[in-house]
Coordinates of C-alpha atoms in Angstrom, one line a residue:
M48 CA -0.1 0.1 0.3
P49 CA 1.6 3.4 -1.0
T50 CA 1.7 6.2 1.3
R51 CA -0.2 9.0 1.0
V52 CA 0.3 12.9 1.4
L53 CA -2.0 15.5 0.7
L54 CA -0.6 19.0 0.6
V55 CA -3.0 21.9 2.1
G56 CA -1.4 24.7 0.6
A57 CA 1.2 24.9 -2.2
G58 CA 3.0 27.7 -1.8
A59 CA 6.9 27.4 -1.6
I60 CA 7.7 25.6 1.4
G61 CA 4.8 23.3 1.1
A62 CA 5.8 22.5 -2.4
F63 CA 9.1 22.2 -2.1
F64 CA 8.8 19.5 0.7
G65 CA 6.0 18.1 -1.0
S66 CA 8.1 17.6 -4.4
R67 CA 11.0 16.0 -2.2
L68 CA 8.3 13.4 -0.1
A69 CA 7.1 12.6 -4.0
A70 CA 10.7 11.5 -5.0
V71 CA 10.5 8.6 -2.4
P72 CA 9.3 5.1 -3.9
H73 CA 6.1 4.5 -2.7
V74 CA 4.7 7.8 -1.6
L75 CA 1.9 9.7 -3.8
V76 CA 1.4 13.6 -3.1
S77 CA -1.4 14.9 -4.3
A78 CA -2.3 19.1 -3.8
L79 CA -4.7 21.7 -2.6
C80 CA -3.8 24.5 -4.3
R81 CA -5.2 28.2 -4.1
S82 CA -4.2 31.1 -6.3
N83 CA -1.7 28.6 -7.9
Y84 CA -4.3 26.2 -9.2
K85 CA -4.3 26.3 -12.8
A86 CA -0.7 26.5 -13.4
V87 CA -0.1 23.4 -11.0
K88 CA -2.7 21.6 -12.8
A89 CA -1.8 22.2 -16.2
N90 CA 2.1 21.7 -15.6
G91 CA 2.5 20.6 -12.4
L92 CA 5.0 22.1 -9.6
R93 CA 8.6 23.3 -11.0
I94 CA 11.2 23.2 -8.7
T95 CA 14.6 24.9 -9.1
S96 CA 17.1 23.8 -6.2
P97 CA 20.8 24.2 -5.9
K98 CA 21.0 21.1 -4.1
F99 CA 18.5 18.9 -5.8
G100 CA 18.6 20.6 -9.2
D101 CA 15.7 21.5 -11.8
Y102 CA 12.7 19.3 -11.7
T103 CA 8.8 19.1 -12.4
F104 CA 6.6 17.6 -10.0
K105 CA 2.9 16.3 -10.7
P106 CA 1.1 15.8 -8.2
E107 CA -1.4 12.5 -8.0
Y108 CA -4.4 14.8 -7.4
T109 CA -5.0 18.6 -8.1
F110 CA -7.6 19.9 -6.2
G111 CA -8.7 23.5 -6.6
S112 CA -11.0 23.5 -3.4
P113 CA -11.6 21.6 0.0
E114 CA -14.9 20.6 -2.0
D115 CA -12.8 19.2 -5.0
A116 CA -10.7 17.1 -2.5
R117 CA -13.4 15.9 -0.5
Q118 CA -15.4 14.9 -3.6
T119 CA -12.8 12.5 -4.9
K120 CA -11.9 11.2 -1.7
R121 CA -15.4 10.1 -1.6
E122 CA -15.7 8.9 -4.8
R123 CA -12.1 7.2 -4.9
G124 CA -12.3 5.9 -1.3
L125 CA -8.9 7.6 -1.1
T126 CA -7.2 7.9 2.6
W127 CA -4.1 10.4 3.3
D128 CA -1.9 9.1 6.1
Y129 CA -0.3 12.7 6.3
L130 CA -1.8 16.2 5.9
L131 CA 1.0 18.7 5.1
V132 CA -0.4 22.0 5.9
A133 CA 1.8 24.9 4.9
T134 CA -0.8 27.7 4.6
K135 CA -0.1 31.1 6.3
V136 CA -1.3 31.6 9.7
L137 CA -3.9 34.3 10.1
P138 CA -6.3 33.4 12.8
D139 CA -7.7 37.2 12.2
V140 CA -8.7 36.2 9.1
S141 CA -9.7 32.5 9.2
D142 CA -9.7 29.2 11.0
D143 CA -7.6 27.0 8.5
S144 CA -8.2 23.7 10.6
E145 CA -11.4 24.1 9.1
L146 CA -10.1 23.1 5.2
L147 CA -9.5 19.8 6.6
E148 CA -13.0 18.9 7.3
G149 CA -13.9 15.6 5.7
L150 CA -10.5 14.9 4.8
V151 CA -8.7 13.2 7.8
N152 CA -9.8 9.7 8.8
D153 CA -8.4 7.5 11.5
G154 CA -4.5 7.0 11.3
T155 CA -4.6 10.7 9.7
S156 CA -1.4 12.5 10.6
I157 CA -1.7 16.3 10.5
V158 CA 1.8 17.9 10.1
L159 CA 2.3 21.8 10.2
I160 CA 4.9 23.4 8.6
Q161 CA 4.1 26.7 10.0
N162 CA 5.2 30.0 11.7
G163 CA 4.5 31.3 14.8
L164 CA 3.1 29.9 18.1
A165 CA 0.0 28.2 19.4
I166 CA -0.7 27.6 16.1
E167 CA -1.8 23.6 16.7
E168 CA -4.3 24.0 19.0
A169 CA -7.3 24.5 16.4
Y170 CA -6.2 21.6 14.8
R171 CA -6.3 19.7 18.2
K172 CA -9.9 20.4 19.2
R173 CA -11.2 19.7 16.0
F174 CA -9.5 16.7 14.9
P175 CA -9.1 14.8 18.5
Q176 CA -8.9 11.5 16.9
A177 CA -5.7 12.7 14.8
T178 CA -2.4 12.8 15.5
V179 CA -0.8 16.8 15.2
L180 CA 2.4 16.9 14.3
S181 CA 4.3 20.2 14.3
A182 CA 6.9 21.2 12.3
V183 CA 9.7 24.1 12.1
T184 CA 11.7 24.6 9.1
N185 CA 14.5 27.0 8.0
A186 CA 14.2 26.5 4.4
S187 CA 14.3 29.0 2.0
A188 CA 12.3 28.8 -0.9
V189 CA 10.3 31.3 -3.4
Q190 CA 7.9 31.1 -5.4
P191 CA 8.4 33.9 -8.1
E192 CA 5.0 32.9 -10.1
P193 CA 2.4 30.2 -9.9
G194 CA 3.5 26.7 -10.2
L195 CA 7.2 27.7 -10.1
I196 CA 9.4 27.5 -6.8
T197 CA 12.7 28.3 -6.3
H198 CA 14.9 26.7 -3.5
N199 CA 17.5 29.3 -2.4
R200 CA 19.1 27.4 0.4
W201 CA 19.1 25.4 3.3
T202 CA 16.8 22.2 4.2
R203 CA 16.5 21.7 7.6
I204 CA 13.4 20.6 9.7
A205 CA 12.5 19.4 12.7
V206 CA 9.3 17.6 13.5
G207 CA 7.5 16.6 16.5
P208 CA 3.9 15.5 18.3
Y209 CA 2.1 18.2 19.5
L210 CA 1.0 16.8 23.2
P211 CA 0.4 19.5 25.6
H212 CA -0.6 17.3 28.3
L213 CA 2.5 16.3 28.8
D214 CA 3.2 20.0 30.1
S215 CA 1.8 19.0 32.9
G216 CA 3.1 15.7 33.5
S217 CA 0.3 13.4 32.6
T218 CA 0.2 11.1 29.8
K219 CA -2.2 9.2 27.3
E220 CA -2.8 6.2 25.6
G221 CA -2.0 7.4 22.3
D222 CA 1.6 9.1 22.8
S223 CA 3.2 6.3 21.7
V224 CA 1.4 6.3 18.4
S225 CA 2.1 9.7 17.9
N226 CA 5.6 9.4 18.4
E227 CA 5.8 6.3 15.9
R228 CA 3.8 8.6 13.1
N229 CA 5.9 11.2 13.8
N230 CA 9.3 9.2 13.4
K231 CA 7.9 7.5 10.1
F232 CA 7.4 10.8 8.6
V233 CA 10.6 12.2 9.7
D234 CA 12.0 9.0 8.3
L235 CA 10.5 9.6 4.7
L236 CA 12.1 12.8 4.5
T237 CA 15.1 11.8 4.8
A238 CA 14.7 9.2 2.2
S239 CA 13.8 12.1 0.2
G240 CA 16.9 13.4 0.3
I241 CA 16.5 16.0 2.9
P242 CA 19.9 15.5 5.3
D243 CA 18.8 17.3 8.3
A244 CA 15.3 16.5 9.2
E245 CA 15.2 15.4 12.4
A246 CA 12.6 13.9 15.0
Y247 CA 12.1 15.6 18.4
D248 CA 9.7 14.8 21.2
H249 CA 7.0 17.3 22.1
A250 CA 8.9 19.3 24.7
G251 CA 12.3 19.8 22.0
L252 CA 10.3 20.9 19.6
Q253 CA 8.6 23.4 21.4
F254 CA 11.9 24.9 22.0
V255 CA 12.7 25.1 18.6
R256 CA 9.3 26.7 17.9
W257 CA 10.6 29.3 20.3
H258 CA 13.9 29.5 18.4
K259 CA 12.6 29.8 15.2
L260 CA 10.1 32.5 16.2
A261 CA 12.9 34.6 17.4
I262 CA 14.6 35.0 14.0
N263 CA 11.2 35.0 12.3
A264 CA 9.9 38.2 15.0
A265 CA 13.6 39.8 14.8
M266 CA 14.0 39.6 10.7
N267 CA 10.1 39.8 9.3
A268 CA 8.6 42.8 11.1
S269 CA 12.1 44.3 11.0
S270 CA 12.2 44.1 7.4
V271 CA 8.4 45.8 6.8
L272 CA 9.4 48.6 9.6
T273 CA 12.5 49.6 7.5
G274 CA 10.8 49.6 4.1
G275 CA 11.9 46.3 2.7
A276 CA 15.9 45.6 4.2
G277 CA 17.1 42.2 3.2
N278 CA 18.3 39.8 5.4
Q279 CA 22.3 40.5 4.9
A280 CA 21.1 44.6 5.9
L281 CA 19.3 43.4 9.1
S282 CA 22.5 41.3 9.9
L283 CA 25.4 44.2 8.8
D284 CA 23.9 47.7 9.4
P285 CA 25.4 48.4 12.8
E286 CA 22.2 50.0 14.3
L287 CA 19.6 47.4 12.8
A288 CA 22.4 44.4 13.9
I289 CA 22.0 45.8 17.6
H290 CA 18.1 45.6 17.4
T291 CA 17.9 42.5 15.6
K292 CA 19.9 40.6 18.2
A293 CA 18.2 42.5 21.1
V294 CA 14.8 41.2 19.8
M295 CA 15.9 37.5 19.3
Y296 CA 17.1 37.6 22.7
E297 CA 13.8 39.4 24.4
V298 CA 12.0 36.1 22.4
I299 CA 14.7 33.5 24.0
S300 CA 14.5 34.8 27.8
T301 CA 11.0 34.5 27.9
A302 CA 10.8 31.0 26.2
P303 CA 12.1 29.6 29.4
K304 CA 9.6 31.1 31.5
I305 CA 6.6 29.9 29.4
L306 CA 7.9 26.5 29.0
G307 CA 9.5 26.1 32.7
K308 CA 12.1 24.6 31.6
E309 CA 15.7 25.9 30.3
I310 CA 16.4 25.9 27.0
P311 CA 18.8 22.9 26.2
W312 CA 20.9 24.9 23.6
K313 CA 23.9 22.1 23.1
E314 CA 21.2 19.0 23.0
L315 CA 19.3 20.5 20.5
R316 CA 22.0 22.3 18.4
L317 CA 20.2 25.8 18.6
A318 CA 22.4 28.7 16.9
T319 CA 22.7 31.7 18.9
P320 CA 21.5 35.2 17.8
E321 CA 25.1 36.0 17.1
Q322 CA 25.6 32.9 15.3
V323 CA 22.4 33.7 13.4
L324 CA 23.5 36.9 12.1
T325 CA 26.9 36.0 11.0
S326 CA 25.0 33.0 8.7
V327 CA 22.6 35.7 7.9
S328 CA 25.2 37.8 6.7
R329 CA 27.1 35.9 4.1
N330 CA 23.8 35.2 2.2
R331 CA 24.5 37.8 -0.8
T332 CA 21.1 36.5 -2.5
G333 CA 19.4 39.5 -2.0
S334 CA 16.4 37.8 -0.4
R335 CA 14.0 39.3 2.4
P336 CA 11.7 37.5 4.9
S337 CA 8.5 36.5 3.7
M338 CA 6.3 39.0 5.5
W339 CA 8.0 41.7 3.8
H340 CA 6.9 40.0 0.2
D341 CA 3.2 39.8 1.6
W342 CA 3.3 43.9 2.9
E343 CA 4.3 44.7 -0.7
N344 CA 1.8 42.7 -2.2
G345 CA -0.5 43.9 -0.3
R346 CA -1.3 40.3 1.2
R347 CA -2.2 40.1 5.2
M348 CA 0.8 39.7 7.1
E349 CA 1.1 36.7 9.9
L350 CA 1.3 39.4 12.5
E351 CA -1.0 37.3 15.4
A352 CA 1.1 34.0 15.0
I353 CA 4.5 35.7 15.0
L354 CA 4.2 38.5 17.0
G355 CA 0.5 38.7 18.8
N356 CA 0.3 35.1 20.4
P357 CA 4.3 35.4 22.0
I358 CA 3.1 38.8 23.6
R359 CA -0.4 37.2 24.8
L360 CA 1.6 34.0 26.4
A361 CA 3.9 36.2 28.1
R362 CA 1.3 38.4 29.7
E363 CA -0.6 35.5 31.0
K364 CA 2.4 35.3 33.2
G365 CA 3.2 38.9 33.8
I366 CA 6.1 38.9 31.4
D367 CA 6.9 42.5 29.3
M368 CA 8.1 41.7 25.7
P369 CA 8.8 45.4 25.4
R370 CA 10.5 45.4 21.9
V371 CA 8.2 42.7 20.2
Q372 CA 5.0 44.8 21.5
S373 CA 6.2 47.8 19.8
M374 CA 6.6 46.0 16.9
Y375 CA 3.6 44.2 16.9
A376 CA 1.6 47.3 17.8
L377 CA 3.3 49.4 14.9
L378 CA 2.4 46.7 12.0
R379 CA -1.1 46.4 13.2
M380 CA -2.2 49.5 13.0
A381 CA -0.2 49.8 9.6
Q382 CA -2.5 47.0 8.1
V383 CA -5.2 48.6 10.0
R384 CA -4.9 51.8 8.0
R385 CA -4.2 49.7 4.7
D386 CA -7.2 48.1 5.1
Q387 CA -9.2 51.3 5.7
E388 CA -7.6 52.8 2.7
M389 CA -8.3 50.1 0.6
M390 CA -12.0 50.2 1.9
Q391 CA -12.1 53.9 0.8
N392 CA -10.9 53.5 -2.8
I393 CA -13.4 50.8 -3.0
S394 CA -16.1 53.1 -2.2
K395 CA -15.0 55.5 -4.4
L396 CA -15.8 53.3 -7.5

């Protein structure tokens, strides 16, 4: 029996990892697309990568809507082992867990390759019978045109089961199944040629997610506030580098107070803010954080997942995050004002 994967959101990151999984024998990958549906349906997904070369990935099925996927599932008796969710996290716009209604079976694992904090709970509540796997990646990829994915650099992805009851010291009967499914998924990624796919337990993955959040909060928000400064500029400009490093340390110092444990830096092999900035300073591709591209193209930014949620989690513990809060307040109002201007312009038509 083949292992079936449904890619929910065929943007740059989701399409890249979906295309790699499709290269594994006996793995069949389908894609639930949005704006790039026509291009993917006609030509598949074209991938360019410095590691994997140029190739085309043709999904087993290409869907233009969740209802299309549900109908085909019913008609053909399909069961997906993994639902790979790689959509933008926009809880102020929609609850994307709703997209998966009718697509989850007993034995289905939901893999969330998404940014930010507190993203898993909506899926756990809606699908309590499913295994929820949380994934964090530093892979860099963009979609310059519909159906064309440019993988720039890095492939690392960390995956762990979301088992929040472990935070209070309790265990449940299905914990071992969740860990087994997590390990199997990471094995598939390794078989696909991803050299640094790693399996974590629940606690380890939450640390990794906070670490990635520190980078996202510092780089993404700062790029938009500076009018589009690139990754390299954020690490090389003297004043920006001070600011960026301070934001990362603010997030990293907050994480143990929320999680109740010190971050095991050496065990998890996490880069310090200084090491992150040194690495980014060598990036001469001219790349910019994804939040800048969203702002530049008039799309909603992931403000709540990357900035709002950590602020709220910290406030519940009586902790202030002044640098992150300042960026959140400024960007949130900028987004509100732009939305108002758009509505005013539409009303004049």
